[in-house]
Amino acid sequence: MDVYISGVGMTKFGRSKDSLEKMMAEAASAALKQAQLERVDAIYMGVMNVEEFVGDSNFATLLADTLGLTGVPSTRVETASSTGAGAFEAAFYAVASGHMKHVLALAGEKMTHLPTAKTTRILSEVIDRSERRYGATMPALAAMIAQKYAREFNLSSLKLEDILAQVAIKNHSNGSFNPYAQFRKIITREDYLKSQMVSFPLRLYDCAPITDGAAAIILTSEPTPIKASGIGHATDTAAVRHRASFTSFNSTKEAAQKAYAMAQLNPCDVQFAEVHDAFTLFEIIGTEDLGFFSPGEGWKALEEGITHLRGRLPINPSGGLKARGHPVGASGLAQLVEIVYQLREEAGKERQLERTEIGLAQSIGGLGNNNLVTILERSDRKRIVKQGWSPDYHPEIKVLKKTDHPSPPEGTGILETFTTLYATPEGFLSPLTIGFVKTDTGEMVMACNPDYRSPKELKMGKKVYLRTREGLYVFEKFTLWDRLKHRLKKQPKNN
Amino acid sequence: MDVYISGVGMTKFGRSKDSLEKMMAEAASAALKQAQLERVDAIYMGVMNVEEFVGDSNFATLLADTLGLTGVPSTRVETASSTGAGAFEAAFYAVASGHMKHVLALAGEKMTHLPTAKTTRILSEVIDRSERRYGATMPALAAMIAQKYAREFNLSSLKLEDILAQVAIKNHSNGSFNPYAQFRKIITREDYLKSQMVSFPLRLYDCAPITDGAAAIILTSEPTPIKASGIGHATDTAAVRHRASFTSFNSTKEAAQKAYAMAQLNPCDVQFAEVHDAFTLFEIIGTEDLGFFSPGEGWKALEEGITHLRGRLPINPSGGLKARGHPVGASGLAQLVEIVYQLREEAGKERQLERTEIGLAQSIGGLGNNNLVTILERSDRKRIVKQGWSPDYHPEIKVLKKTDHPSPPEGTGILETFTTLYATPEGFLSPLTIGFVKTDTGEMVMACNPDYRSPKELKMGKKVYLRTREGLYVFEKFTLWDRLKHRLKKQPKNN
């Protein structure tokens, strides 16, 4: 059964004094009003970690009751930071099954009331346990991906910085036109360069902010002007080090492939997209993974203005997670609300794109391991359903073969990528240098380095010495002098 | 599209040394093997509170990866203590939509590794915030419901005790035949009476235990011998005091109505059921809410042996939550695994019922406010699809009208029900007496009583004096002497 959208709503994103359920009720009420409904057949509501952010459990029930929809089936859905898209997907299948006519997809998160270190710790719980033990945070892992991307595609540090700044500047500019956005002021290159380093090379302006907010969409089997035509979902390894590539996400590619197949569309048919820019570089990688641009060339499209608001393929007209804000559970659904506004030509004079018919949203869960791609289109679009059609999109899915031999306790390896993290989670001293090291036995391990405090002292692709200390890998530059120095320093302590 | 079951699996329930993901992988592997599948189109996995029990987020991803199903879409579903049934429901709609062929529903929880007071606190987070503030736990609310049930249906304390003991004895007896059950020993009336009081009148043997475990089911659109023919889901008010009745659950009734309608069955067609006996009395209330017996008469069916393993309508042949154990997220799915075993005649000589064709599972989320009812049947059952059919089941859904006038800070009211809680959550002294009081203005409020330590001093239906202290209602017996005594005690402190 085909699935349509009859109503959308969202709160202004930012710091809110309202409770999470109140914000979610505000978004839901707006969507219900637009759909001219008083009741729905079911609610699928997404919150990522209401247990720790708010201290509540059984939130799906509280929500139904708060909405005045006591009795209505209510299910909580969670896929880490893509939760909002996950709630939409669950609602989509409920309507598509033919068992339900009107379903409310609802998503939100309340985060700003906690200290940043605690929020950072809670957000870090989406990271693989073994990598989290090193103090790895989401910005730290994203920073290592950014470093690796620059190395893989031969971008100098300055060039990388320039590209990241351009993403931030574009999205803040778009966000300045969005009344729902957390940040509505444009930023300059100077602002970007002045912003504090969170995890080298990522600055504060490379990271989506901590935000409160909620979004809602009503899905229905009754035809409306907006149709949900494609949806795809895929996971990837929990640990980043278990991936064959650090510079693209298999989960985006596989999710996109499914969404394109369901919608019978190709990447070139997409006219604009909301791409999960939790970190600036993720927008670039996203546009490559979605098949819009070749690997390593997404930044060129940005430089050429293609992805700008008035470009050929606007990316994040809403301002993205970067400027609209990122209440983790809500973002995936807020992206879809923006697509509906654009398709309906309700985005407001400054932000409204020229008439579009097809929009796509890509949402990332965790560090790129629970991603969804959703395609919405105008129902009045001329489309020909083709039998036996398959998309003209064949992404390369590289998978690392799992080996059983345990990593050695000591030895040498190559420093694949690293970061120096300044905003550490609860319980870790700042700054903290961590990296991925490929051992001589071919294993990829995470390792920390308590000695090097400036990222400039380290280089990717160089040999490092690796040993274990308290169950963690530690890496050091592999020079005779360093090794000697280390031995000399260590010996007295051991006596 | 019709939905069938091609594989089931579960771990032995109890205290486990395995990690949650390992237990869930064990259950999933068994189900996949039975279904002769290596891969599925999606995973819907239920855990109630992995964030606080285990300290992880993004668990759906970890699970897919642990199962060797990296890449497969994986979504976490949560509906409090009915989470396992919620995961099955989400998987059901995914298959019913026609977009997916084979879907894994998976559920689990790991609880035994934490101190009991912490587990009690985490479990209490499913309770409405305003009621939780009084220290109300799940057993405390269930105890108040038991007291109210006895009063409403004119059962003496001794009679109530006798009924509750019978449920516990029956379910432990059934569990003794179940190799997956946490408790496999029968208990006697003496054992029951000797067991410690958790929240008057509920003893330890009235409460489902703290358990580790996991269960898995493969749903498919390809016909198999077992069909999922009906599913219903409904919520109720977050706060217990906002309900018109304390002795039945609207959410069960509404969920049952939907499930019967979808399956085109009546309560009298059901041949056996798994009923959510998190507390002994909930089994009795469940059999009434499901339309098997009239309100207030479920216990008679138990006394007459109707619900015994060899009775006309066996309830909880598995041993129920009481004896099989209650890993909160897993129980709803484990109930369905038992129904599959029974329908397939694979339950083992001692536990196997005579050939049955239709089984039902009822799962309670929170304190009866997020419930699901699922009906499975043998595909070879003779059935006639009737046009315009509706079930012969018209439960009474009583709803309290919401009033806007705030409850008075002080006054008199009637003590509707109460309990003395001995196993208090973290941060509350034991024993703790709490109750529901209907104020003279017609509001129902929760109130505590720091003075009365023995439940025998209090009586339901009696007038009490109500006042507020530190934002909480406190109730006292309404006698002149008590009031005078209180005034005399208070005055010096205020000066």
XYZ file of C-alpha atoms in Angstrom, chain B residues 24-393:
370
model
C 20.471 -12.450 22.306
C 22.781 -13.943 19.694
C 22.179 -17.409 21.162
C 18.398 -17.009 20.879
C 18.660 -15.528 17.385
C 20.990 -18.242 16.120
C 18.570 -20.950 17.239
C 15.690 -19.204 15.464
C 17.693 -18.623 12.266
C 18.817 -22.237 12.223
C 15.249 -23.450 12.618
C 14.140 -21.169 9.783
C 17.103 -22.353 7.697
C 18.146 -18.772 7.087
C 21.544 -17.146 7.106
C 20.308 -13.619 6.608
C 17.114 -11.651 7.184
C 15.735 -8.465 5.648
C 15.560 -6.664 8.978
C 15.958 -7.030 12.718
C 13.575 -5.541 15.261
C 15.134 -5.945 18.641
C 13.615 -5.154 21.998
C 15.456 -4.190 25.151
C 13.701 -2.142 27.791
C 16.514 -0.201 29.381
C 19.890 -1.285 28.061
C 21.133 2.242 28.756
C 20.892 1.839 32.506
C 21.054 -1.936 32.958
C 24.115 -2.366 30.744
C 25.378 1.163 30.026
C 25.123 0.912 26.250
C 23.334 2.889 23.583
C 23.069 2.052 19.846
C 22.380 -1.540 20.844
C 20.484 -2.449 17.665
C 23.706 -1.949 15.717
C 25.817 -3.922 18.167
C 23.341 -6.790 17.915
C 23.361 -6.961 14.118
C 27.161 -6.956 14.218
C 27.351 -9.572 16.986
C 24.970 -11.828 15.033
C 27.237 -11.669 12.000
C 24.441 -9.776 10.257
C 26.436 -6.561 9.777
C 24.605 -4.448 7.223
C 21.113 -5.749 7.980
C 18.719 -2.952 9.076
C 18.341 -3.147 12.839
C 15.863 -1.155 14.894
C 15.396 -1.101 18.625
C 11.791 -1.163 19.801
C 10.620 -0.429 23.328
C 7.240 -0.444 25.038
C 8.410 -0.871 28.663
C 7.873 -4.404 30.010
C 5.922 -5.475 26.901
C 8.944 -4.664 24.725
C 9.311 -8.230 23.394
C 5.739 -8.154 22.120
C 6.378 -4.668 20.717
C 9.363 -5.964 18.736
C 7.190 -8.770 17.374
C 4.512 -6.243 16.389
C 6.969 -4.000 14.516
C 8.368 -7.060 12.713
C 4.810 -8.163 11.927
C 3.980 -4.895 10.123
C 7.289 -4.938 8.241
C 6.444 -8.370 6.811
C 2.754 -7.546 6.359
C 3.748 -4.508 4.256
C 5.116 -6.826 1.599
C 8.442 -4.960 1.595
C 10.221 -7.619 3.651
C 10.191 -11.388 3.441
C 12.106 -12.625 6.490
C 12.375 -10.524 9.636
C 13.988 -11.336 12.962
C 12.201 -10.227 16.124
C 14.623 -10.437 19.003
C 14.330 -9.390 22.639
C 16.345 -9.622 25.816
C 17.357 -8.039 29.057
C 20.239 -8.416 31.484
C 19.335 -7.487 35.045
C 20.818 -9.827 37.656
C 24.259 -8.217 37.758
C 23.039 -5.072 39.551
C 22.129 -4.640 43.235
C 18.391 -5.213 43.788
C 17.737 -1.657 45.012
C 19.251 -0.272 41.815
C 17.277 -2.691 39.646
C 14.132 -1.701 41.553
C 14.899 1.965 40.902
C 15.480 1.382 37.176
C 12.284 -0.655 36.888
C 10.406 2.086 38.752
C 11.246 4.587 36.016
C 8.389 3.128 33.974
C 6.022 4.570 36.577
C 4.482 8.010 36.175
C 6.902 10.604 37.535
C 4.432 12.093 40.018
C 3.698 8.655 41.514
C 7.357 7.621 41.457
C 8.178 10.590 43.681
C 6.410 8.819 46.538
C 8.704 5.821 46.189
C 6.036 3.815 44.381
C 7.492 0.701 42.775
C 5.847 -1.787 40.440
C 5.148 -4.226 43.325
C 3.717 -1.358 45.395
C 1.258 -0.349 42.669
C 0.378 -3.992 42.000
C -0.196 -4.473 45.735
C -2.617 -1.546 45.810
C -4.439 -3.063 42.867
C -4.625 -6.399 44.703
C -6.062 -4.716 47.802
C -8.613 -2.900 45.693
C -9.557 -6.066 43.808
C -10.228 -7.877 47.102
C -12.382 -5.013 48.337
C -14.282 -4.600 45.070
C -15.142 -8.289 44.813
C -15.653 -8.878 48.545
C -12.722 -11.172 49.145
C -11.331 -11.369 52.656
C -7.598 -10.912 53.197
C -7.301 -14.627 53.747
C -9.209 -15.418 50.574
C -7.032 -13.036 48.574
C -3.926 -14.649 50.020
C -5.309 -18.047 49.082
C -5.977 -17.004 45.475
C -2.557 -15.435 45.036
C -0.915 -18.540 46.471
C -2.817 -20.692 43.992
C -1.521 -18.674 41.033
C 2.047 -18.956 42.305
C 1.734 -22.679 43.008
C 0.181 -23.389 39.582
C 2.797 -21.415 37.683
C 5.727 -22.860 39.594
C 4.296 -26.303 38.911
C 4.065 -25.530 35.177
C 7.551 -24.017 35.228
C 8.957 -27.188 36.764
C 8.322 -28.860 33.392
C 9.953 -26.062 31.380
C 13.664 -26.471 30.651
C 13.895 -22.743 29.811
C 12.419 -21.635 33.151
C 14.389 -19.847 35.851
C 12.602 -21.773 38.615
C 12.026 -25.465 38.071
C 10.934 -26.483 41.525
C 7.344 -26.703 42.664
C 6.333 -24.632 45.661
C 3.839 -25.458 48.394
C 1.338 -23.241 50.173
C 3.761 -23.240 53.127
C 6.609 -22.019 50.923
C 4.338 -19.273 49.657
C 3.258 -18.210 53.157
C 6.829 -18.217 54.405
C 8.074 -16.017 51.554
C 8.957 -12.482 52.545
C 6.502 -9.609 52.238
C 7.584 -7.286 49.390
C 4.671 -4.875 49.432
C 1.664 -5.843 51.551
C -0.229 -8.004 50.596
C 2.235 -9.166 47.902
C 5.013 -11.540 48.884
C 8.172 -12.444 47.044
C 6.302 -15.395 45.498
C 3.719 -12.990 44.083
C 6.334 -11.160 42.039
C 8.124 -12.269 38.904
C 11.843 -12.529 39.612
C 14.791 -10.505 38.319
C 16.127 -12.464 35.373
C 18.555 -12.521 32.449
C 17.385 -13.972 29.156
C 16.593 -13.559 25.493
C 14.082 -14.849 22.950
C 13.846 -14.714 19.150
C 11.253 -15.340 16.448
C 11.570 -15.256 12.654
C 8.528 -13.832 10.881
C 8.041 -14.509 7.210
C 5.593 -13.996 4.391
C 6.137 -17.589 3.210
C 3.463 -19.943 4.555
C 4.613 -22.153 7.451
C 2.651 -24.276 9.944
C 2.247 -21.315 12.357
C 0.438 -18.133 11.464
C 0.357 -14.811 13.324
C -3.312 -14.067 12.880
C -4.092 -11.262 15.285
C -2.258 -8.461 16.970
C -3.539 -5.584 19.057
C -1.851 -2.854 21.048
C -3.161 -0.099 23.299
C -1.982 2.329 25.940
C -3.538 3.734 29.087
C -2.893 6.728 31.336
C 0.691 7.062 32.538
C -0.523 7.619 36.106
C -2.525 4.841 37.732
C -4.630 7.372 39.653
C -5.975 8.770 36.371
C -7.918 5.563 35.680
C -11.576 4.892 36.243
C -10.832 1.345 37.408
C -7.931 -0.113 39.363
C -9.037 -3.708 38.933
C -8.897 -4.119 35.171
C -6.673 -2.732 32.427
C -8.242 -0.817 29.544
C -5.044 -1.353 27.586
C -5.491 -5.131 27.694
C -9.139 -4.853 26.720
C -8.513 -2.537 23.772
C -5.525 -4.550 22.592
C -7.558 -7.771 22.838
C -10.444 -6.265 20.918
C -8.110 -5.384 18.038
C -6.381 -8.769 18.081
C -9.678 -10.671 18.099
C -10.988 -8.524 15.252
C -7.876 -9.069 13.123
C -7.903 -12.830 13.757
C -11.685 -13.065 13.432
C -11.842 -14.950 16.703
C -13.739 -14.713 19.962
C -12.338 -15.181 23.456
C -14.034 -18.592 23.592
C -11.984 -19.743 20.570
C -8.704 -19.350 22.467
C -7.461 -22.721 23.703
C -4.594 -21.593 25.916
C -2.850 -18.369 26.806
C 0.302 -16.869 28.161
C -0.789 -14.043 30.459
C 1.553 -11.409 31.911
C 1.764 -12.551 35.552
C 4.461 -10.118 36.644
C 2.368 -10.176 39.827
C 0.147 -13.142 40.636
C -3.078 -11.159 40.620
C -2.308 -9.797 37.148
C -2.908 -13.294 35.778
C -6.405 -13.287 37.273
C -7.141 -9.769 36.024
C -5.663 -10.691 32.630
C -7.992 -13.662 32.154
C -10.923 -11.356 32.933
C -9.749 -8.509 30.689
C -9.228 -10.947 27.817
C -12.874 -11.983 28.036
C -12.190 -15.536 29.236
C -14.054 -14.959 32.504
C -16.285 -12.252 33.956
C -14.787 -9.448 36.070
C -14.155 -10.694 39.591
C -14.514 -14.335 38.576
C -11.105 -15.190 37.160
C -10.031 -16.627 40.498
C -12.985 -19.012 40.460
C -11.769 -20.518 37.185
C -8.378 -21.006 38.806
C -9.973 -22.687 41.845
C -11.985 -24.949 39.589
C -8.835 -26.017 37.772
C -9.929 -24.539 34.441
C -6.662 -22.624 34.026
C -4.449 -25.503 35.182
C -2.120 -27.277 32.782
C -4.686 -30.036 32.213
C -7.703 -27.757 32.509
C -10.035 -26.552 29.787
C -8.134 -23.262 29.279
C -4.541 -23.594 30.459
C -3.008 -20.261 31.450
C 0.769 -19.917 31.441
C 1.706 -23.492 30.589
C 5.303 -22.207 30.431
C 5.243 -21.247 34.089
C 4.583 -17.632 33.170
C 6.739 -14.708 34.125
C 6.516 -16.015 37.684
C 8.456 -19.233 37.125
C 10.029 -18.822 33.673
C 11.465 -15.514 34.902
C 11.020 -11.946 33.717
C 13.905 -10.357 31.815
C 11.683 -7.341 31.236
C 12.427 -6.715 27.560
C 12.306 -10.412 26.646
C 9.145 -11.694 28.327
C 6.671 -10.582 25.661
C 8.560 -12.507 23.010
C 9.245 -15.535 25.227
C 5.459 -15.887 25.685
C 5.106 -16.201 21.909
C 7.935 -18.736 21.720
C 5.995 -20.886 24.217
C 2.854 -20.599 22.117
C 4.771 -21.769 19.062
C 6.179 -24.747 21.000
C 2.675 -25.707 22.142
C 1.074 -25.304 18.701
C 3.854 -27.342 17.125
C 3.574 -29.950 19.894
C 7.207 -29.480 20.815
C 6.711 -28.535 24.461
C 7.864 -31.884 25.842
C 5.770 -34.679 27.317
C 5.081 -33.121 30.715
C 4.254 -29.588 29.572
C 2.667 -30.318 26.186
C -1.047 -29.549 26.009
C -3.398 -31.751 24.034
C -3.497 -30.677 20.405
C -4.342 -26.978 20.285
C -4.872 -24.740 17.303
C -5.141 -21.237 18.780
C -2.986 -19.628 21.454
C -2.921 -16.076 22.775
C -0.293 -14.001 24.557
C -0.978 -10.894 26.593
C 1.945 -8.675 27.549
C 1.810 -5.723 29.938
C 4.018 -2.666 29.521
C 4.544 -0.495 32.595
C 1.788 -0.576 35.161
C -0.739 -1.815 32.612
C -0.385 1.096 30.231
C 1.323 -0.279 27.123
C -0.167 -3.693 26.523
C -0.186 -6.022 23.547
C -2.272 -9.061 22.701
C -1.033 -11.447 20.011
C -2.812 -14.494 18.606
C -0.980 -17.337 16.887
C -2.653 -20.301 15.276
C -1.939 -23.447 13.325
C -2.074 -22.699 9.614
C -3.876 -26.015 8.977
C -6.796 -24.971 11.173
C -10.097 -24.944 9.321
C -11.183 -21.341 9.180
C -13.871 -19.519 7.294
C -13.197 -15.884 6.554
C -16.389 -14.014 7.280
C -17.214 -10.713 5.620
C -18.247 -7.938 7.963
C -17.487 -10.106 10.971
C -16.776 -8.504 14.328
C -15.839 -10.233 17.569
C -18.374 -11.183 20.214
C -16.364 -9.260 22.789
